[in-house]
Amino acid sequence: MGGMEERTQALRAIPLFASLDETDLAEIADLLIDRKFPKGSVIFEDGSSGDYMYVIRTGEVKITKMSEDGREKILEILGEGEFFGEMSLLDREPRSASVKTTRACTLLALSRQDFIALLRRNPDISLDVIRELTRRLRETDEQIRGLLFERVEGRTRRLLRRRASEAVEGRPDRRATPPITHQQLADLVGTSRETITRVIKELKDEGWLDQEGKRYLIPVSED
Ligand code: CMP
């Protein structure tokens, strides 16, 4: 980031810092460390010790867990303005998952000490963090339900529905997901790439699903 003014302006666009006044924003701008990562970088590994939390200024990351036999489950994909790595700072336990960049990223790192001090001084930020943790827990509960009770096709539909938030030009009846590969879809749904390829074909044949490059188009009206 450039000068001080420019830096605080950029921070204002991040939801977590939206409630800060000018003085607090300038103070936090001083504490945040800019770190750039190319696509495919490991930010940290599951089980390592954690000293920093990160806010995504630009780019995209995936939060993952590995199975014993080396298959990857994507817990979540996070983008601009979202944050991760707060859990280890709060409970001092090892990192609960690995984080890798899926696009080139500029991250803002905040140390444990500065993060805790920020939460103590700003109840609005603390509430935002709690709300986000609550959202993730709901999401995880939904995933558990899906994995226990739903077949792959249902899980795939649900996942595409959840990720499709973009309007499609000239197609008011559809909304689109961000670009996503079959492998990523498989790792999100918790199945093999081969199975996803088959399910995607079935959903297209039945007319529910459309594709534009790597973006998936699903009906706006529920099913
Ligand atoms: P931490 O445990 O420090 O390191 C891994 C991070 O991944 C964790 O903090 C959270 O920020 C994030 N994370 C872990 N589990 C999930 C989940 N189910 N959904 C979204 N983010 C998660």
PDB file of N, CA and C in Angstrom, residues 77-181:
ATOM      1  N   ILE A  77     -13.713 -21.800   1.214  1.00  0.00           N
ATOM      2  CA  ILE A  77     -12.909 -20.928   0.355  1.00  0.00           C
ATOM      3  C   ILE A  77     -13.223 -19.502   0.791  1.00  0.00           C
ATOM      4  N   LEU A  78     -12.206 -18.738   1.114  1.00  0.00           N
ATOM      5  CA  LEU A  78     -12.410 -17.368   1.595  1.00  0.00           C
ATOM      6  C   LEU A  78     -11.816 -16.366   0.614  1.00  0.00           C
ATOM      7  N   GLY A  79     -12.481 -15.219   0.455  1.00  0.00           N
ATOM      8  CA  GLY A  79     -12.025 -14.193  -0.487  1.00  0.00           C
ATOM      9  C   GLY A  79     -11.831 -12.844   0.180  1.00  0.00           C
ATOM     10  N   GLU A  80     -11.708 -11.851  -0.694  1.00  0.00           N
ATOM     11  CA  GLU A  80     -11.442 -10.473  -0.280  1.00  0.00           C
ATOM     12  C   GLU A  80     -12.271 -10.015   0.928  1.00  0.00           C
ATOM     13  N   GLY A  81     -11.604  -9.425   1.917  1.00  0.00           N
ATOM     14  CA  GLY A  81     -12.300  -8.866   3.069  1.00  0.00           C
ATOM     15  C   GLY A  81     -12.544  -9.872   4.182  1.00  0.00           C
ATOM     16  N   GLU A  82     -12.320 -11.173   3.924  1.00  0.00           N
ATOM     17  CA  GLU A  82     -12.564 -12.176   4.951  1.00  0.00           C
ATOM     18  C   GLU A  82     -11.281 -12.447   5.732  1.00  0.00           C
ATOM     19  N   PHE A  83     -11.402 -13.136   6.865  1.00  0.00           N
ATOM     20  CA  PHE A  83     -10.221 -13.360   7.699  1.00  0.00           C
ATOM     21  C   PHE A  83     -10.103 -14.817   8.115  1.00  0.00           C
ATOM     22  N   PHE A  84      -8.901 -15.227   8.520  1.00  0.00           N
ATOM     23  CA  PHE A  84      -8.659 -16.588   9.008  1.00  0.00           C
ATOM     24  C   PHE A  84      -7.460 -16.573   9.958  1.00  0.00           C
ATOM     25  N   GLY A  85      -7.297 -17.703  10.681  1.00  0.00           N
ATOM     26  CA  GLY A  85      -6.157 -17.841  11.588  1.00  0.00           C
ATOM     27  C   GLY A  85      -6.415 -17.251  12.957  1.00  0.00           C
ATOM     28  N   GLU A  86      -7.710 -16.901  13.221  1.00  0.00           N
ATOM     29  CA  GLU A  86      -8.048 -16.291  14.515  1.00  0.00           C
ATOM     30  C   GLU A  86      -8.165 -17.340  15.618  1.00  0.00           C
ATOM     31  N   MET A  87      -8.465 -18.599  15.246  1.00  0.00           N
ATOM     32  CA  MET A  87      -8.772 -19.605  16.275  1.00  0.00           C
ATOM     33  C   MET A  87      -7.572 -19.882  17.183  1.00  0.00           C
ATOM     34  N   SER A  88      -6.410 -20.118  16.579  1.00  0.00           N
ATOM     35  CA  SER A  88      -5.201 -20.407  17.364  1.00  0.00           C
ATOM     36  C   SER A  88      -4.826 -19.240  18.266  1.00  0.00           C
ATOM     37  N   LEU A  89      -5.133 -18.026  17.816  1.00  0.00           N
ATOM     38  CA  LEU A  89      -4.801 -16.862  18.633  1.00  0.00           C
ATOM     39  C   LEU A  89      -5.716 -16.790  19.847  1.00  0.00           C
ATOM     40  N   LEU A  90      -6.972 -17.244  19.672  1.00  0.00           N
ATOM     41  CA  LEU A  90      -7.942 -17.153  20.762  1.00  0.00           C
ATOM     42  C   LEU A  90      -7.733 -18.264  21.793  1.00  0.00           C
ATOM     43  N   ASP A  91      -7.473 -19.505  21.335  1.00  0.00           N
ATOM     44  CA  ASP A  91      -7.394 -20.613  22.312  1.00  0.00           C
ATOM     45  C   ASP A  91      -5.978 -21.180  22.499  1.00  0.00           C
ATOM     46  N   ARG A  92      -5.007 -20.640  21.797  1.00  0.00           N
ATOM     47  CA  ARG A  92      -3.603 -21.064  21.898  1.00  0.00           C
ATOM     48  C   ARG A  92      -3.387 -22.542  21.551  1.00  0.00           C
ATOM     49  N   GLU A  93      -4.342 -23.150  20.853  1.00  0.00           N
ATOM     50  CA  GLU A  93      -4.179 -24.510  20.347  1.00  0.00           C
ATOM     51  C   GLU A  93      -3.492 -24.430  18.992  1.00  0.00           C
ATOM     52  N   PRO A  94      -2.936 -25.585  18.494  1.00  0.00           N
ATOM     53  CA  PRO A  94      -2.327 -25.572  17.154  1.00  0.00           C
ATOM     54  C   PRO A  94      -3.346 -25.196  16.070  1.00  0.00           C
ATOM     55  N   ARG A  95      -2.865 -24.806  14.902  1.00  0.00           N
ATOM     56  CA  ARG A  95      -3.734 -24.484  13.758  1.00  0.00           C
ATOM     57  C   ARG A  95      -4.697 -25.636  13.499  1.00  0.00           C
ATOM     58  N   SER A  96      -5.977 -25.327  13.329  1.00  0.00           N
ATOM     59  CA  SER A  96      -7.007 -26.349  13.167  1.00  0.00           C
ATOM     60  C   SER A  96      -7.094 -26.868  11.736  1.00  0.00           C
ATOM     61  N   ALA A  97      -6.446 -26.207  10.791  1.00  0.00           N
ATOM     62  CA  ALA A  97      -6.513 -26.596   9.379  1.00  0.00           C
ATOM     63  C   ALA A  97      -5.341 -25.932   8.648  1.00  0.00           C
ATOM     64  N   SER A  98      -5.093 -26.379   7.412  1.00  0.00           N
ATOM     65  CA  SER A  98      -4.083 -25.729   6.577  1.00  0.00           C
ATOM     66  C   SER A  98      -4.743 -24.637   5.746  1.00  0.00           C
ATOM     67  N   VAL A  99      -3.954 -23.642   5.363  1.00  0.00           N
ATOM     68  CA  VAL A  99      -4.466 -22.583   4.486  1.00  0.00           C
ATOM     69  C   VAL A  99      -3.506 -22.398   3.318  1.00  0.00           C
ATOM     70  N   LYS A 100      -4.064 -22.464   2.084  1.00  0.00           N
ATOM     71  CA  LYS A 100      -3.260 -22.266   0.871  1.00  0.00           C
ATOM     72  C   LYS A 100      -3.931 -21.237  -0.025  1.00  0.00           C
ATOM     73  N   THR A 101      -3.125 -20.505  -0.791  1.00  0.00           N
ATOM     74  CA  THR A 101      -3.701 -19.509  -1.695  1.00  0.00           C
ATOM     75  C   THR A 101      -4.172 -20.212  -2.980  1.00  0.00           C
ATOM     76  N   THR A 102      -5.381 -19.875  -3.433  1.00  0.00           N
ATOM     77  CA  THR A 102      -5.891 -20.399  -4.702  1.00  0.00           C
ATOM     78  C   THR A 102      -5.793 -19.333  -5.803  1.00  0.00           C
ATOM     79  N   ARG A 103      -5.465 -18.103  -5.396  1.00  0.00           N
ATOM     80  CA  ARG A 103      -5.091 -17.014  -6.317  1.00  0.00           C
ATOM     81  C   ARG A 103      -3.973 -16.232  -5.635  1.00  0.00           C
ATOM     82  N   ALA A 104      -3.275 -15.415  -6.389  1.00  0.00           N
ATOM     83  CA  ALA A 104      -2.263 -14.534  -5.783  1.00  0.00           C
ATOM     84  C   ALA A 104      -2.959 -13.685  -4.715  1.00  0.00           C
ATOM     85  N   CYS A 105      -2.303 -13.501  -3.581  1.00  0.00           N
ATOM     86  CA  CYS A 105      -2.943 -12.826  -2.444  1.00  0.00           C
ATOM     87  C   CYS A 105      -2.085 -11.700  -1.874  1.00  0.00           C
ATOM     88  N   THR A 106      -2.747 -10.649  -1.423  1.00  0.00           N
ATOM     89  CA  THR A 106      -2.129  -9.714  -0.481  1.00  0.00           C
ATOM     90  C   THR A 106      -2.869  -9.887   0.826  1.00  0.00           C
ATOM     91  N   LEU A 107      -2.131 -10.312   1.856  1.00  0.00           N
ATOM     92  CA  LEU A 107      -2.728 -10.542   3.167  1.00  0.00           C
ATOM     93  C   LEU A 107      -2.223  -9.488   4.141  1.00  0.00           C
ATOM     94  N   LEU A 108      -3.060  -9.182   5.123  1.00  0.00           N
ATOM     95  CA  LEU A 108      -2.658  -8.281   6.200  1.00  0.00           C
ATOM     96  C   LEU A 108      -2.551  -9.132   7.459  1.00  0.00           C
ATOM     97  N   ALA A 109      -1.342  -9.222   8.014  1.00  0.00           N
ATOM     98  CA  ALA A 109      -1.116 -10.073   9.182  1.00  0.00           C
ATOM     99  C   ALA A 109      -1.173  -9.235  10.453  1.00  0.00           C
ATOM    100  N   LEU A 110      -1.815  -9.810  11.490  1.00  0.00           N
ATOM    101  CA  LEU A 110      -1.911  -9.134  12.780  1.00  0.00           C
ATOM    102  C   LEU A 110      -1.442 -10.114  13.862  1.00  0.00           C
ATOM    103  N   SER A 111      -0.537  -9.682  14.729  1.00  0.00           N
ATOM    104  CA  SER A 111       0.017 -10.579  15.755  1.00  0.00           C
ATOM    105  C   SER A 111      -1.041 -10.883  16.822  1.00  0.00           C
ATOM    106  N   ARG A 112      -0.823 -11.966  17.568  1.00  0.00           N
ATOM    107  CA  ARG A 112      -1.745 -12.355  18.640  1.00  0.00           C
ATOM    108  C   ARG A 112      -1.996 -11.188  19.599  1.00  0.00           C
ATOM    109  N   GLN A 113      -0.912 -10.603  20.056  1.00  0.00           N
ATOM    110  CA  GLN A 113      -1.006  -9.524  21.042  1.00  0.00           C
ATOM    111  C   GLN A 113      -1.862  -8.366  20.514  1.00  0.00           C
ATOM    112  N   ASP A 114      -1.618  -7.970  19.261  1.00  0.00           N
ATOM    113  CA  ASP A 114      -2.362  -6.840  18.690  1.00  0.00           C
ATOM    114  C   ASP A 114      -3.818  -7.217  18.414  1.00  0.00           C
ATOM    115  N   PHE A 115      -4.053  -8.472  17.997  1.00  0.00           N
ATOM    116  CA  PHE A 115      -5.416  -8.941  17.739  1.00  0.00           C
ATOM    117  C   PHE A 115      -6.228  -8.940  19.040  1.00  0.00           C
ATOM    118  N   ILE A 116      -5.650  -9.498  20.110  1.00  0.00           N
ATOM    119  CA  ILE A 116      -6.353  -9.564  21.393  1.00  0.00           C
ATOM    120  C   ILE A 116      -6.632  -8.137  21.912  1.00  0.00           C
ATOM    121  N   ALA A 117      -5.647  -7.257  21.777  1.00  0.00           N
ATOM    122  CA  ALA A 117      -5.829  -5.868  22.233  1.00  0.00           C
ATOM    123  C   ALA A 117      -6.950  -5.190  21.435  1.00  0.00           C
ATOM    124  N   LEU A 118      -7.006  -5.466  20.125  1.00  0.00           N
ATOM    125  CA  LEU A 118      -8.053  -4.905  19.252  1.00  0.00           C
ATOM    126  C   LEU A 118      -9.436  -5.372  19.711  1.00  0.00           C
ATOM    127  N   LEU A 119      -9.560  -6.666  20.031  1.00  0.00           N
ATOM    128  CA  LEU A 119     -10.847  -7.215  20.484  1.00  0.00           C
ATOM    129  C   LEU A 119     -11.252  -6.607  21.827  1.00  0.00           C
ATOM    130  N   ARG A 120     -10.292  -6.449  22.725  1.00  0.00           N
ATOM    131  CA  ARG A 120     -10.598  -5.886  24.047  1.00  0.00           C
ATOM    132  C   ARG A 120     -11.122  -4.455  23.941  1.00  0.00           C
ATOM    133  N   ARG A 121     -10.549  -3.704  23.031  1.00  0.00           N
ATOM    134  CA  ARG A 121     -10.904  -2.282  22.936  1.00  0.00           C
ATOM    135  C   ARG A 121     -12.143  -2.023  22.090  1.00  0.00           C
ATOM    136  N   ASN A 122     -12.501  -2.986  21.221  1.00  0.00           N
ATOM    137  CA  ASN A 122     -13.589  -2.739  20.269  1.00  0.00           C
ATOM    138  C   ASN A 122     -14.665  -3.817  20.317  1.00  0.00           C
ATOM    139  N   PRO A 123     -15.704  -3.616  21.148  1.00  0.00           N
ATOM    140  CA  PRO A 123     -16.773  -4.616  21.243  1.00  0.00           C
ATOM    141  C   PRO A 123     -17.421  -4.906  19.892  1.00  0.00           C
ATOM    142  N   ASP A 124     -17.503  -3.905  18.991  1.00  0.00           N
ATOM    143  CA  ASP A 124     -18.134  -4.142  17.681  1.00  0.00           C
ATOM    144  C   ASP A 124     -17.327  -5.144  16.861  1.00  0.00           C
ATOM    145  N   ILE A 125     -16.004  -5.034  16.943  1.00  0.00           N
ATOM    146  CA  ILE A 125     -15.153  -5.974  16.213  1.00  0.00           C
ATOM    147  C   ILE A 125     -15.260  -7.360  16.847  1.00  0.00           C
ATOM    148  N   SER A 126     -15.292  -7.415  18.175  1.00  0.00           N
ATOM    149  CA  SER A 126     -15.459  -8.703  18.863  1.00  0.00           C
ATOM    150  C   SER A 126     -16.755  -9.376  18.420  1.00  0.00           C
ATOM    151  N   LEU A 127     -17.837  -8.586  18.350  1.00  0.00           N
ATOM    152  CA  LEU A 127     -19.126  -9.134  17.916  1.00  0.00           C
ATOM    153  C   LEU A 127     -19.056  -9.641  16.480  1.00  0.00           C
ATOM    154  N   ASP A 128     -18.358  -8.898  15.615  1.00  0.00           N
ATOM    155  CA  ASP A 128     -18.207  -9.333  14.220  1.00  0.00           C
ATOM    156  C   ASP A 128     -17.470 -10.667  14.145  1.00  0.00           C
ATOM    157  N   VAL A 129     -16.432 -10.811  14.964  1.00  0.00           N
ATOM    158  CA  VAL A 129     -15.668 -12.061  14.968  1.00  0.00           C
ATOM    159  C   VAL A 129     -16.565 -13.197  15.466  1.00  0.00           C
ATOM    160  N   ILE A 130     -17.336 -12.943  16.529  1.00  0.00           N
ATOM    161  CA  ILE A 130     -18.236 -13.982  17.064  1.00  0.00           C
ATOM    162  C   ILE A 130     -19.281 -14.360  16.017  1.00  0.00           C
ATOM    163  N   ARG A 131     -19.842 -13.359  15.322  1.00  0.00           N
ATOM    164  CA  ARG A 131     -20.837 -13.637  14.275  1.00  0.00           C
ATOM    165  C   ARG A 131     -20.252 -14.526  13.185  1.00  0.00           C
ATOM    166  N   GLU A 132     -19.003 -14.230  12.793  1.00  0.00           N
ATOM    167  CA  GLU A 132     -18.362 -15.018  11.746  1.00  0.00           C
ATOM    168  C   GLU A 132     -18.110 -16.455  12.239  1.00  0.00           C
ATOM    169  N   LEU A 133     -17.672 -16.607  13.499  1.00  0.00           N
ATOM    170  CA  LEU A 133     -17.469 -17.946  14.055  1.00  0.00           C
ATOM    171  C   LEU A 133     -18.797 -18.704  14.089  1.00  0.00           C
ATOM    172  N   THR A 134     -19.882 -17.992  14.419  1.00  0.00           N
ATOM    173  CA  THR A 134     -21.214 -18.599  14.444  1.00  0.00           C
ATOM    174  C   THR A 134     -21.621 -19.057  13.046  1.00  0.00           C
ATOM    175  N   ARG A 135     -21.360 -18.199  12.060  1.00  0.00           N
ATOM    176  CA  ARG A 135     -21.690 -18.550  10.675  1.00  0.00           C
ATOM    177  C   ARG A 135     -20.949 -19.821  10.264  1.00  0.00           C
ATOM    178  N   ARG A 136     -19.662 -19.899  10.631  1.00  0.00           N
ATOM    179  CA  ARG A 136     -18.861 -21.067  10.258  1.00  0.00           C
ATOM    180  C   ARG A 136     -19.368 -22.326  10.952  1.00  0.00           C
ATOM    181  N   LEU A 137     -19.809 -22.190  12.211  1.00  0.00           N
ATOM    182  CA  LEU A 137     -20.328 -23.354  12.938  1.00  0.00           C
ATOM    183  C   LEU A 137     -21.627 -23.849  12.290  1.00  0.00           C
ATOM    184  N   ARG A 138     -22.502 -22.924  11.919  1.00  0.00           N
ATOM    185  CA  ARG A 138     -23.739 -23.307  11.213  1.00  0.00           C
ATOM    186  C   ARG A 138     -23.413 -24.065   9.929  1.00  0.00           C
ATOM    187  N   GLU A 139     -22.444 -23.498   9.194  1.00  0.00           N
ATOM    188  CA  GLU A 139     -22.014 -24.080   7.928  1.00  0.00           C
ATOM    189  C   GLU A 139     -21.483 -25.505   8.155  1.00  0.00           C
ATOM    190  N   THR A 140     -20.680 -25.648   9.217  1.00  0.00           N
ATOM    191  CA  THR A 140     -20.110 -26.957   9.547  1.00  0.00           C
ATOM    192  C   THR A 140     -21.219 -27.937   9.934  1.00  0.00           C
ATOM    193  N   ASP A 141     -22.206 -27.479  10.720  1.00  0.00           N
ATOM    194  CA  ASP A 141     -23.344 -28.336  11.086  1.00  0.00           C
ATOM    195  C   ASP A 141     -24.066 -28.822   9.831  1.00  0.00           C
ATOM    196  N   GLU A 142     -24.256 -27.908   8.873  1.00  0.00           N
ATOM    197  CA  GLU A 142     -24.929 -28.231   7.612  1.00  0.00           C
ATOM    198  C   GLU A 142     -24.113 -29.283   6.851  1.00  0.00           C
ATOM    199  N   GLN A 143     -22.789 -29.115   6.857  1.00  0.00           N
ATOM    200  CA  GLN A 143     -21.906 -30.062   6.163  1.00  0.00           C
ATOM    201  C   GLN A 143     -21.999 -31.443   6.798  1.00  0.00           C
ATOM    202  N   ILE A 144     -22.014 -31.494   8.128  1.00  0.00           N
ATOM    203  CA  ILE A 144     -22.099 -32.783   8.835  1.00  0.00           C
ATOM    204  C   ILE A 144     -23.407 -33.461   8.447  1.00  0.00           C
ATOM    205  N   ARG A 145     -24.476 -32.693   8.479  1.00  0.00           N
ATOM    206  CA  ARG A 145     -25.789 -33.241   8.093  1.00  0.00           C
ATOM    207  C   ARG A 145     -25.717 -33.819   6.677  1.00  0.00           C
ATOM    208  N   GLY A 146     -25.146 -33.018   5.775  1.00  0.00           N
ATOM    209  CA  GLY A 146     -25.028 -33.454   4.383  1.00  0.00           C
ATOM    210  C   GLY A 146     -24.222 -34.737   4.262  1.00  0.00           C
ATOM    211  N   LEU A 147     -23.058 -34.772   4.943  1.00  0.00           N
ATOM    212  CA  LEU A 147     -22.180 -35.939   4.821  1.00  0.00           C
ATOM    213  C   LEU A 147     -22.838 -37.184   5.393  1.00  0.00           C
ATOM    214  N   LEU A 148     -23.635 -37.017   6.473  1.00  0.00           N
ATOM    215  CA  LEU A 148     -24.255 -38.171   7.114  1.00  0.00           C
ATOM    216  C   LEU A 148     -25.492 -38.647   6.378  1.00  0.00           C
ATOM    217  N   PHE A 149     -26.296 -37.701   5.896  1.00  0.00           N
ATOM    218  CA  PHE A 149     -27.641 -38.083   5.450  1.00  0.00           C
ATOM    219  C   PHE A 149     -27.906 -37.880   3.968  1.00  0.00           C
ATOM    220  N   GLU A 150     -27.005 -37.240   3.249  1.00  0.00           N
ATOM    221  CA  GLU A 150     -27.337 -36.872   1.879  1.00  0.00           C
ATOM    222  C   GLU A 150     -26.386 -37.535   0.898  1.00  0.00           C
ATOM    223  N   ARG A 151     -26.876 -37.870  -0.276  1.00  0.00           N
ATOM    224  CA  ARG A 151     -26.015 -38.464  -1.284  1.00  0.00           C
ATOM    225  C   ARG A 151     -25.251 -37.368  -2.018  1.00  0.00           C
ATOM    226  N   VAL A 152     -24.266 -37.817  -2.832  1.00  0.00           N
ATOM    227  CA  VAL A 152     -23.351 -36.863  -3.473  1.00  0.00           C
ATOM    228  C   VAL A 152     -24.101 -35.856  -4.346  1.00  0.00           C
ATOM    229  N   GLU A 153     -25.137 -36.309  -5.042  1.00  0.00           N
ATOM    230  CA  GLU A 153     -25.843 -35.382  -5.931  1.00  0.00           C
ATOM    231  C   GLU A 153     -26.477 -34.231  -5.153  1.00  0.00           C
ATOM    232  N   GLY A 154     -27.112 -34.553  -4.042  1.00  0.00           N
ATOM    233  CA  GLY A 154     -27.739 -33.528  -3.205  1.00  0.00           C
ATOM    234  C   GLY A 154     -26.701 -32.577  -2.638  1.00  0.00           C
ATOM    235  N   ARG A 155     -25.569 -33.132  -2.221  1.00  0.00           N
ATOM    236  CA  ARG A 155     -24.507 -32.289  -1.645  1.00  0.00           C
ATOM    237  C   ARG A 155     -23.941 -31.349  -2.693  1.00  0.00           C
ATOM    238  N   THR A 156     -23.823 -31.861  -3.939  1.00  0.00           N
ATOM    239  CA  THR A 156     -23.286 -31.037  -5.026  1.00  0.00           C
ATOM    240  C   THR A 156     -24.232 -29.886  -5.346  1.00  0.00           C
ATOM    241  N   ARG A 157     -25.538 -30.195  -5.435  1.00  0.00           N
ATOM    242  CA  ARG A 157     -26.536 -29.144  -5.683  1.00  0.00           C
ATOM    243  C   ARG A 157     -26.466 -28.085  -4.598  1.00  0.00           C
ATOM    244  N   ARG A 158     -26.435 -28.523  -3.342  1.00  0.00           N
ATOM    245  CA  ARG A 158     -26.428 -27.594  -2.201  1.00  0.00           C
ATOM    246  C   ARG A 158     -25.193 -26.705  -2.252  1.00  0.00           C
ATOM    247  N   LEU A 159     -24.044 -27.317  -2.548  1.00  0.00           N
ATOM    248  CA  LEU A 159     -22.791 -26.567  -2.580  1.00  0.00           C
ATOM    249  C   LEU A 159     -22.802 -25.525  -3.691  1.00  0.00           C
ATOM    250  N   LEU A 160     -23.278 -25.929  -4.878  1.00  0.00           N
ATOM    251  CA  LEU A 160     -23.323 -24.980  -6.004  1.00  0.00           C
ATOM    252  C   LEU A 160     -24.289 -23.841  -5.684  1.00  0.00           C
ATOM    253  N   ARG A 161     -25.434 -24.199  -5.060  1.00  0.00           N
ATOM    254  CA  ARG A 161     -26.414 -23.183  -4.686  1.00  0.00           C
ATOM    255  C   ARG A 161     -25.798 -22.173  -3.723  1.00  0.00           C
ATOM    256  N   ARG A 162     -25.038 -22.667  -2.772  1.00  0.00           N
ATOM    257  CA  ARG A 162     -24.440 -21.802  -1.753  1.00  0.00           C
ATOM    258  C   ARG A 162     -23.382 -20.883  -2.354  1.00  0.00           C
ATOM    259  N   ARG A 163     -22.643 -21.388  -3.351  1.00  0.00           N
ATOM    260  CA  ARG A 163     -21.541 -20.594  -3.906  1.00  0.00           C
ATOM    261  C   ARG A 163     -21.973 -19.689  -5.056  1.00  0.00           C
ATOM    262  N   ALA A 164     -23.190 -19.919  -5.600  1.00  0.00           N
ATOM    263  CA  ALA A 164     -23.651 -19.117  -6.740  1.00  0.00           C
ATOM    264  C   ALA A 164     -24.321 -17.847  -6.236  1.00  0.00           C
ATOM    265  N   SER A 165     -23.599 -16.714  -6.322  1.00  0.00           N
ATOM    266  CA  SER A 165     -24.182 -15.470  -5.818  1.00  0.00           C
ATOM    267  C   SER A 165     -24.118 -14.353  -6.858  1.00  0.00           C
ATOM    268  N   GLU A 166     -23.459 -14.622  -7.991  1.00  0.00           N
ATOM    269  CA  GLU A 166     -23.267 -13.554  -8.983  1.00  0.00           C
ATOM    270  C   GLU A 166     -24.387 -13.554 -10.021  1.00  0.00           C
ATOM    271  N   ALA A 167     -24.855 -12.362 -10.367  1.00  0.00           N
ATOM    272  CA  ALA A 167     -25.859 -12.221 -11.426  1.00  0.00           C
ATOM    273  C   ALA A 167     -25.217 -12.575 -12.771  1.00  0.00           C
ATOM    274  N   VAL A 168     -26.016 -13.087 -13.706  1.00  0.00           N
ATOM    275  CA  VAL A 168     -25.503 -13.436 -15.023  1.00  0.00           C
ATOM    276  C   VAL A 168     -26.133 -12.517 -16.058  1.00  0.00           C
ATOM    277  N   GLU A 169     -25.298 -11.839 -16.834  1.00  0.00           N
ATOM    278  CA  GLU A 169     -25.801 -10.894 -17.824  1.00  0.00           C
ATOM    279  C   GLU A 169     -26.668 -11.602 -18.854  1.00  0.00           C
ATOM    280  N   GLY A 170     -27.851 -11.074 -19.085  1.00  0.00           N
ATOM    281  CA  GLY A 170     -28.755 -11.637 -20.085  1.00  0.00           C
ATOM    282  C   GLY A 170     -29.441 -12.927 -19.653  1.00  0.00           C
ATOM    283  N   ARG A 171     -29.189 -13.347 -18.409  1.00  0.00           N
ATOM    284  CA  ARG A 171     -29.837 -14.580 -17.900  1.00  0.00           C
ATOM    285  C   ARG A 171     -30.429 -14.327 -16.519  1.00  0.00           C
ATOM    286  N   PRO A 172     -31.545 -13.597 -16.458  1.00  0.00           N
ATOM    287  CA  PRO A 172     -32.117 -13.266 -15.138  1.00  0.00           C
ATOM    288  C   PRO A 172     -32.580 -14.501 -14.359  1.00  0.00           C
ATOM    289  N   ASP A 173     -32.733 -15.629 -15.072  1.00  0.00           N
ATOM    290  CA  ASP A 173     -33.211 -16.852 -14.424  1.00  0.00           C
ATOM    291  C   ASP A 173     -32.086 -17.650 -13.764  1.00  0.00           C
ATOM    292  N   ARG A 174     -30.828 -17.151 -13.925  1.00  0.00           N
ATOM    293  CA  ARG A 174     -29.685 -17.929 -13.408  1.00  0.00           C
ATOM    294  C   ARG A 174     -28.754 -17.061 -12.583  1.00  0.00           C
ATOM    295  N   ARG A 175     -28.056 -17.685 -11.605  1.00  0.00           N
ATOM    296  CA  ARG A 175     -26.929 -17.007 -10.974  1.00  0.00           C
ATOM    297  C   ARG A 175     -25.713 -17.919 -11.035  1.00  0.00           C
ATOM    298  N   ALA A 176     -24.508 -17.292 -10.948  1.00  0.00           N
ATOM    299  CA  ALA A 176     -23.282 -18.027 -11.246  1.00  0.00           C
ATOM    300  C   ALA A 176     -22.362 -18.146 -10.034  1.00  0.00           C
ATOM    301  N   THR A 177     -21.609 -19.247 -10.017  1.00  0.00           N
ATOM    302  CA  THR A 177     -20.548 -19.413  -9.008  1.00  0.00           C
ATOM    303  C   THR A 177     -19.304 -18.684  -9.519  1.00  0.00           C
ATOM    304  N   PRO A 178     -18.327 -18.392  -8.636  1.00  0.00           N
ATOM    305  CA  PRO A 178     -17.020 -17.976  -9.146  1.00  0.00           C
ATOM    306  C   PRO A 178     -16.395 -19.158  -9.900  1.00  0.00           C
ATOM    307  N   PRO A 179     -15.327 -18.939 -10.705  1.00  0.00           N
ATOM    308  CA  PRO A 179     -14.691 -20.056 -11.409  1.00  0.00           C
ATOM    309  C   PRO A 179     -14.241 -21.132 -10.421  1.00  0.00           C
ATOM    310  N   ILE A 180     -14.526 -22.385 -10.759  1.00  0.00           N
ATOM    311  CA  ILE A 180     -14.158 -23.484  -9.853  1.00  0.00           C
ATOM    312  C   ILE A 180     -13.874 -24.748 -10.677  1.00  0.00           C
ATOM    313  N   THR A 181     -12.845 -25.510 -10.318  1.00  0.00           N
ATOM    314  CA  THR A 181     -12.485 -26.718 -11.066  1.00  0.00           C
ATOM    315  C   THR A 181     -13.241 -27.930 -10.513  1.00  0.00           C
TER     316      THR A 181
END
